[in-house]
CSV table of C-alpha atoms in Angstrom, one decimal:
chain,number,residue,atom,x,y,z
A,1,UNK,CA,0.0,0.0,0.0
A,2,UNK,CA,1.3,3.5,-0.8
A,3,UNK,CA,2.3,5.8,2.0
A,4,UNK,CA,-0.3,8.4,1.4
A,5,UNK,CA,0.8,10.5,4.4
A,6,UNK,CA,4.1,11.1,2.5
A,7,UNK,CA,2.1,11.7,-0.7
A,8,UNK,CA,-0.1,14.3,1.0
A,9,UNK,CA,2.9,16.1,2.6
A,10,UNK,CA,5.0,16.3,-0.6
A,11,UNK,CA,2.6,15.8,-3.5
A,12,UNK,CA,3.1,13.3,-6.4
A,13,UNK,CA,3.7,13.5,-10.1
A,14,UNK,CA,0.5,11.7,-11.1
A,15,UNK,CA,-0.5,11.0,-14.7
A,16,UNK,CA,-2.6,12.9,-17.2
A,17,UNK,CA,-5.4,10.4,-17.4
A,18,UNK,CA,-7.5,12.3,-15.0
A,19,UNK,CA,-7.9,15.1,-17.5
A,20,UNK,CA,-10.0,13.0,-19.9
A,21,UNK,CA,-12.6,12.5,-17.2
A,22,UNK,CA,-12.4,16.1,-16.1
A,23,UNK,CA,-13.0,17.4,-19.6
A,24,UNK,CA,-15.6,14.8,-20.6
A,25,UNK,CA,-17.6,14.4,-17.4
A,26,UNK,CA,-17.0,17.0,-14.7
A,27,UNK,CA,-16.7,19.9,-17.0
A,28,UNK,CA,-19.6,18.4,-19.0
A,29,UNK,CA,-21.7,18.6,-15.9
A,30,UNK,CA,-20.8,22.1,-15.3
A,31,UNK,CA,-21.9,23.2,-18.7
A,32,UNK,CA,-25.4,21.7,-18.1
A,33,UNK,CA,-28.1,24.4,-18.0
A,34,UNK,CA,-28.7,24.2,-14.2
A,35,UNK,CA,-29.2,28.0,-13.9
A,36,UNK,CA,-32.5,29.5,-14.7
A,37,UNK,CA,-32.5,32.1,-17.5
A,38,UNK,CA,-29.3,30.9,-19.2
A,39,UNK,CA,-29.9,30.9,-23.0
A,40,UNK,CA,-28.5,28.3,-25.3
A,41,UNK,CA,-24.9,28.8,-26.1
A,42,UNK,CA,-24.1,30.3,-29.5
A,43,UNK,CA,-22.3,27.7,-31.5
A,44,UNK,CA,-20.3,30.2,-33.5
A,45,UNK,CA,-18.8,31.6,-30.3
A,46,UNK,CA,-18.0,28.1,-28.9
A,47,UNK,CA,-16.3,27.1,-32.2
A,48,UNK,CA,-14.3,30.4,-32.1
A,49,UNK,CA,-13.1,29.7,-28.6
A,50,UNK,CA,-12.0,26.2,-29.5
A,51,UNK,CA,-10.3,27.4,-32.7
A,52,UNK,CA,-8.3,30.0,-30.9
A,53,UNK,CA,-7.4,27.8,-27.9
A,54,UNK,CA,-6.1,25.0,-30.1
A,55,UNK,CA,-4.6,27.3,-32.8
A,56,UNK,CA,-0.9,28.4,-33.2
A,57,UNK,CA,-1.5,32.1,-32.9
A,58,UNK,CA,-0.1,33.6,-29.6
A,59,UNK,CA,-2.4,36.0,-27.8
A,60,UNK,CA,-5.3,34.9,-30.0
A,61,UNK,CA,-7.6,34.5,-26.9
A,62,UNK,CA,-7.6,38.2,-26.5
A,63,UNK,CA,-9.7,38.4,-29.7
A,64,UNK,CA,-12.5,36.6,-27.9
A,65,UNK,CA,-13.4,39.5,-25.7
A,66,UNK,CA,-14.4,41.5,-28.8
A,67,UNK,CA,-16.5,38.6,-30.2
A,68,UNK,CA,-18.3,38.1,-26.9
A,69,UNK,CA,-18.9,41.8,-26.3
A,70,UNK,CA,-20.4,42.2,-29.8
A,71,UNK,CA,-22.7,39.2,-29.0
A,72,UNK,CA,-23.7,40.8,-25.6
A,73,UNK,CA,-22.6,37.7,-23.6
A,74,UNK,CA,-22.1,38.5,-19.9
A,75,UNK,CA,-18.7,37.8,-18.4
A,76,UNK,CA,-20.1,35.3,-15.9
A,77,UNK,CA,-21.7,33.3,-18.7
A,78,UNK,CA,-18.5,33.1,-20.6
A,79,UNK,CA,-16.7,31.7,-17.5
A,80,UNK,CA,-19.4,29.2,-16.3
A,81,UNK,CA,-20.8,28.0,-19.6
A,82,UNK,CA,-18.7,28.8,-22.7
A,83,UNK,CA,-15.3,27.9,-21.2
A,84,UNK,CA,-16.5,24.5,-19.9
A,85,UNK,CA,-18.2,23.7,-23.2
A,86,UNK,CA,-15.0,24.6,-25.1
A,87,UNK,CA,-13.0,22.4,-22.7
A,88,UNK,CA,-15.4,19.5,-23.1
A,89,UNK,CA,-15.1,19.7,-26.9
A,90,UNK,CA,-11.3,19.9,-26.7
A,91,UNK,CA,-11.3,16.9,-24.4
A,92,UNK,CA,-13.5,15.0,-26.8
A,93,UNK,CA,-11.2,15.8,-29.6
A,94,UNK,CA,-8.3,14.4,-27.7
A,95,UNK,CA,-10.3,11.3,-26.6
A,96,UNK,CA,-11.0,10.6,-30.3
A,97,UNK,CA,-7.4,11.2,-31.3
A,98,UNK,CA,-8.1,14.3,-33.4
A,99,UNK,CA,-5.6,16.3,-31.5
A,100,UNK,CA,-2.5,15.4,-29.5
A,101,UNK,CA,-1.8,15.7,-25.7
A,102,UNK,CA,0.6,18.6,-26.2
A,103,UNK,CA,-2.0,20.6,-28.2
A,104,UNK,CA,-4.8,19.9,-25.7
A,105,UNK,CA,-2.5,20.9,-22.8
A,106,UNK,CA,-1.7,24.2,-24.4
A,107,UNK,CA,-5.4,24.7,-25.2
A,108,UNK,CA,-6.5,24.1,-21.6
A,109,UNK,CA,-3.7,26.4,-20.4
A,110,UNK,CA,-5.1,29.1,-22.6
A,111,UNK,CA,-8.6,28.6,-21.3
A,112,UNK,CA,-7.3,28.9,-17.7
A,113,UNK,CA,-5.6,32.1,-18.6
A,114,UNK,CA,-8.8,33.4,-20.1
A,115,UNK,CA,-10.7,32.4,-17.0
A,116,UNK,CA,-8.2,34.3,-14.8
A,117,UNK,CA,-8.7,37.3,-17.0
A,118,UNK,CA,-12.4,37.0,-16.6
A,119,UNK,CA,-12.1,36.7,-12.8
A,120,UNK,CA,-10.4,40.0,-12.7
A,121,UNK,CA,-13.4,41.5,-14.3
A,122,UNK,CA,-15.8,40.0,-11.8
A,123,UNK,CA,-16.2,41.4,-8.3
A,124,UNK,CA,-15.0,38.7,-5.9
A,125,UNK,CA,-14.9,38.6,-2.1
A,126,UNK,CA,-11.9,37.6,0.0
A,127,UNK,CA,-11.5,35.0,2.7
A,128,UNK,CA,-12.2,36.6,6.1
A,129,UNK,CA,-15.2,38.6,4.8
A,130,UNK,CA,-17.6,39.2,7.7
A,131,UNK,CA,-20.7,38.4,5.7
A,132,UNK,CA,-21.5,35.2,3.8
A,133,UNK,CA,-20.0,31.7,3.9
A,134,UNK,CA,-16.4,30.9,3.4
A,135,UNK,CA,-15.3,27.7,1.6
A,136,UNK,CA,-12.0,25.9,1.3
A,137,UNK,CA,-11.6,24.4,-2.2
A,138,UNK,CA,-8.9,21.7,-2.4
A,139,UNK,CA,-7.3,20.2,-5.4
A,140,UNK,CA,-5.5,17.0,-4.1
A,141,UNK,CA,-1.9,16.2,-4.9
A,142,UNK,CA,-1.4,14.5,-8.3
A,143,UNK,CA,-4.2,16.3,-10.1
A,144,UNK,CA,-2.8,17.6,-13.4
A,145,UNK,CA,-5.4,20.1,-14.6
A,146,UNK,CA,-7.4,22.7,-12.5
A,147,UNK,CA,-9.7,24.4,-15.0
A,148,UNK,CA,-12.8,22.7,-13.5
A,149,UNK,CA,-11.8,23.8,-10.0
A,150,UNK,CA,-11.3,27.4,-11.1
A,151,UNK,CA,-14.7,27.4,-12.7
A,152,UNK,CA,-16.3,26.0,-9.5
A,153,UNK,CA,-14.5,28.7,-7.5
A,154,UNK,CA,-15.7,31.5,-9.8
A,155,UNK,CA,-19.3,30.1,-9.7
A,156,UNK,CA,-19.2,30.0,-5.9
A,157,UNK,CA,-17.9,33.6,-5.7
A,158,UNK,CA,-20.6,34.7,-8.2
A,159,UNK,CA,-23.2,33.3,-5.8
A,160,UNK,CA,-21.7,35.2,-2.9
A,161,UNK,CA,-19.5,32.5,-1.3
A,162,UNK,CA,-15.9,33.4,-0.3
A,163,UNK,CA,-13.4,30.9,-1.6
A,164,UNK,CA,-9.9,30.0,-0.7
A,165,UNK,CA,-8.2,27.5,-3.1
A,166,UNK,CA,-5.4,25.1,-2.1
A,167,UNK,CA,-3.5,23.1,-4.7
A,168,UNK,CA,-1.8,19.9,-3.5
A,169,UNK,CA,-1.7,21.0,0.2
A,170,UNK,CA,0.5,19.2,2.6
A,171,UNK,CA,-0.4,18.3,6.2
A,172,UNK,CA,1.5,21.3,7.5
A,173,UNK,CA,-0.2,23.7,5.0
A,174,UNK,CA,-3.7,22.6,6.2
A,175,UNK,CA,-2.6,22.8,9.9
A,176,UNK,CA,-1.4,26.3,9.6
A,177,UNK,CA,-4.4,27.5,7.6
A,178,UNK,CA,-7.1,25.9,9.7
A,179,UNK,CA,-5.4,27.2,12.9
A,180,UNK,CA,-5.9,30.8,11.8
A,181,UNK,CA,-8.9,30.7,9.4
A,182,UNK,CA,-12.4,29.4,9.9
A,183,UNK,CA,-14.3,27.9,7.0
A,184,UNK,CA,-17.9,26.9,6.8
A,185,UNK,CA,-17.1,23.9,4.5
A,186,UNK,CA,-14.5,22.2,2.4
A,187,UNK,CA,-14.8,21.0,-1.2
A,188,UNK,CA,-12.4,18.5,-2.6
A,189,UNK,CA,-12.3,18.1,-6.4
A,190,UNK,CA,-10.9,14.8,-7.8
A,191,UNK,CA,-10.4,14.0,-11.5
A,192,UNK,CA,-8.5,10.6,-11.5
A,193,UNK,CA,-9.4,7.3,-10.1
A,194,UNK,CA,-6.1,6.8,-8.1
A,195,UNK,CA,-6.9,9.9,-6.0
A,196,UNK,CA,-9.6,8.2,-3.9
A,197,UNK,CA,-7.2,7.1,-1.2
A,198,UNK,CA,-5.7,10.6,-0.9
A,199,UNK,CA,-9.2,12.0,-0.7
A,200,UNK,CA,-9.9,9.8,2.3
A,201,UNK,CA,-6.7,11.0,3.9
A,202,UNK,CA,-7.8,14.6,3.3
A,203,UNK,CA,-11.2,14.1,4.7
A,204,UNK,CA,-9.7,12.5,7.8
A,205,UNK,CA,-7.2,15.3,8.2
A,206,UNK,CA,-9.8,18.0,7.8
A,207,UNK,CA,-12.1,16.3,10.4
A,208,UNK,CA,-9.2,16.0,12.8
A,209,UNK,CA,-8.0,19.5,12.5
A,210,UNK,CA,-11.5,21.0,12.9
A,211,UNK,CA,-12.6,18.5,15.5
A,212,UNK,CA,-15.4,17.3,13.1
A,213,UNK,CA,-16.9,20.8,12.8
A,214,UNK,CA,-16.2,21.3,9.1
A,215,UNK,CA,-18.5,19.6,6.6
A,216,UNK,CA,-16.7,18.2,3.5
A,217,UNK,CA,-18.0,17.5,0.0
A,218,UNK,CA,-16.2,15.6,-2.8
A,219,UNK,CA,-16.9,16.2,-6.5
A,220,UNK,CA,-15.1,15.7,-9.8
A,221,UNK,CA,-14.8,13.5,-12.8
A,222,UNK,CA,-14.8,10.1,-11.0
A,223,UNK,CA,-18.0,10.7,-8.9
A,224,UNK,CA,-20.1,8.5,-11.1
A,225,UNK,CA,-17.4,5.8,-11.4
A,226,UNK,CA,-16.3,5.7,-7.7
A,227,UNK,CA,-19.4,7.0,-5.8
A,228,UNK,CA,-19.4,4.2,-3.3
A,229,UNK,CA,-15.6,4.4,-2.6
A,230,UNK,CA,-15.8,8.1,-2.2
A,231,UNK,CA,-18.7,7.8,0.1
A,232,UNK,CA,-16.6,5.6,2.3
A,233,UNK,CA,-14.0,8.4,2.7
A,234,UNK,CA,-16.2,9.9,5.4
A,235,UNK,CA,-17.2,13.0,3.3
A,236,UNK,CA,-20.6,14.5,4.2
A,237,UNK,CA,-21.6,14.7,0.5
A,238,UNK,CA,-20.4,13.2,-2.8
A,239,UNK,CA,-21.8,15.0,-5.8
A,240,UNK,CA,-21.1,17.1,-8.9
A,241,UNK,CA,-24.1,19.3,-8.3
A,242,UNK,CA,-22.8,22.5,-6.9
A,243,UNK,CA,-26.3,23.8,-6.2
A,244,UNK,CA,-26.9,20.7,-4.0
A,245,UNK,CA,-23.6,21.5,-2.1
A,246,UNK,CA,-24.7,25.1,-1.5
A,247,UNK,CA,-28.2,24.0,-0.4
A,248,UNK,CA,-27.1,21.1,1.9
A,249,UNK,CA,-24.3,23.1,3.5
A,250,UNK,CA,-26.4,26.3,3.8
A,251,UNK,CA,-23.7,28.3,2.1
A,252,UNK,CA,-26.0,31.1,0.9
């Protein structure tokens, strides 16, 4: 059995396989029309985003802002619907061998850069805000791509929830943070099958450090494949439905 305490403390290299599930399932779920009033996506804009993300031109993603402005598409909708759909299509293209891993990695990196640019345009709150819930969003060690997690964070902030993200945290990182900052809940995102064990370690650590006070949810690409195993981690909720997390944990 692997020494997951060492893996949690120092991280691991992992493999890129988790991205296929992330792009095809977790991001696919995010792009579902869960929000009332969201119109159907404009195919020409999705195609344009995919074209620029996978193309050779540097700085091409900047051109998207003009296209979306002309189409009167809100910034929040670009982030929570168009970027996930573009990522899903890019993942599908890789899964069917229409593009290579290097190309898909560059494309997802460009979408992440675009998302960061959009986040700067959206008013976000900070951890420690006196009003509203605060959530700790954790990407476990070994996860290779974080686009889905960034979109979840932006959607939570859009709904008024303060978010602190941790990427591949070690035991000491969590101990220091939880000793000084109070969170209403923790969300762990997992995109690859071999991260179930590390998720269980994270849940146990969070429970120990907060004396069982903090509620924990797990979501991500493997939820449908490993729901029973994830449920045995001790998490309070295993789901890819962000609205359910918000409702069950009374975050807003």
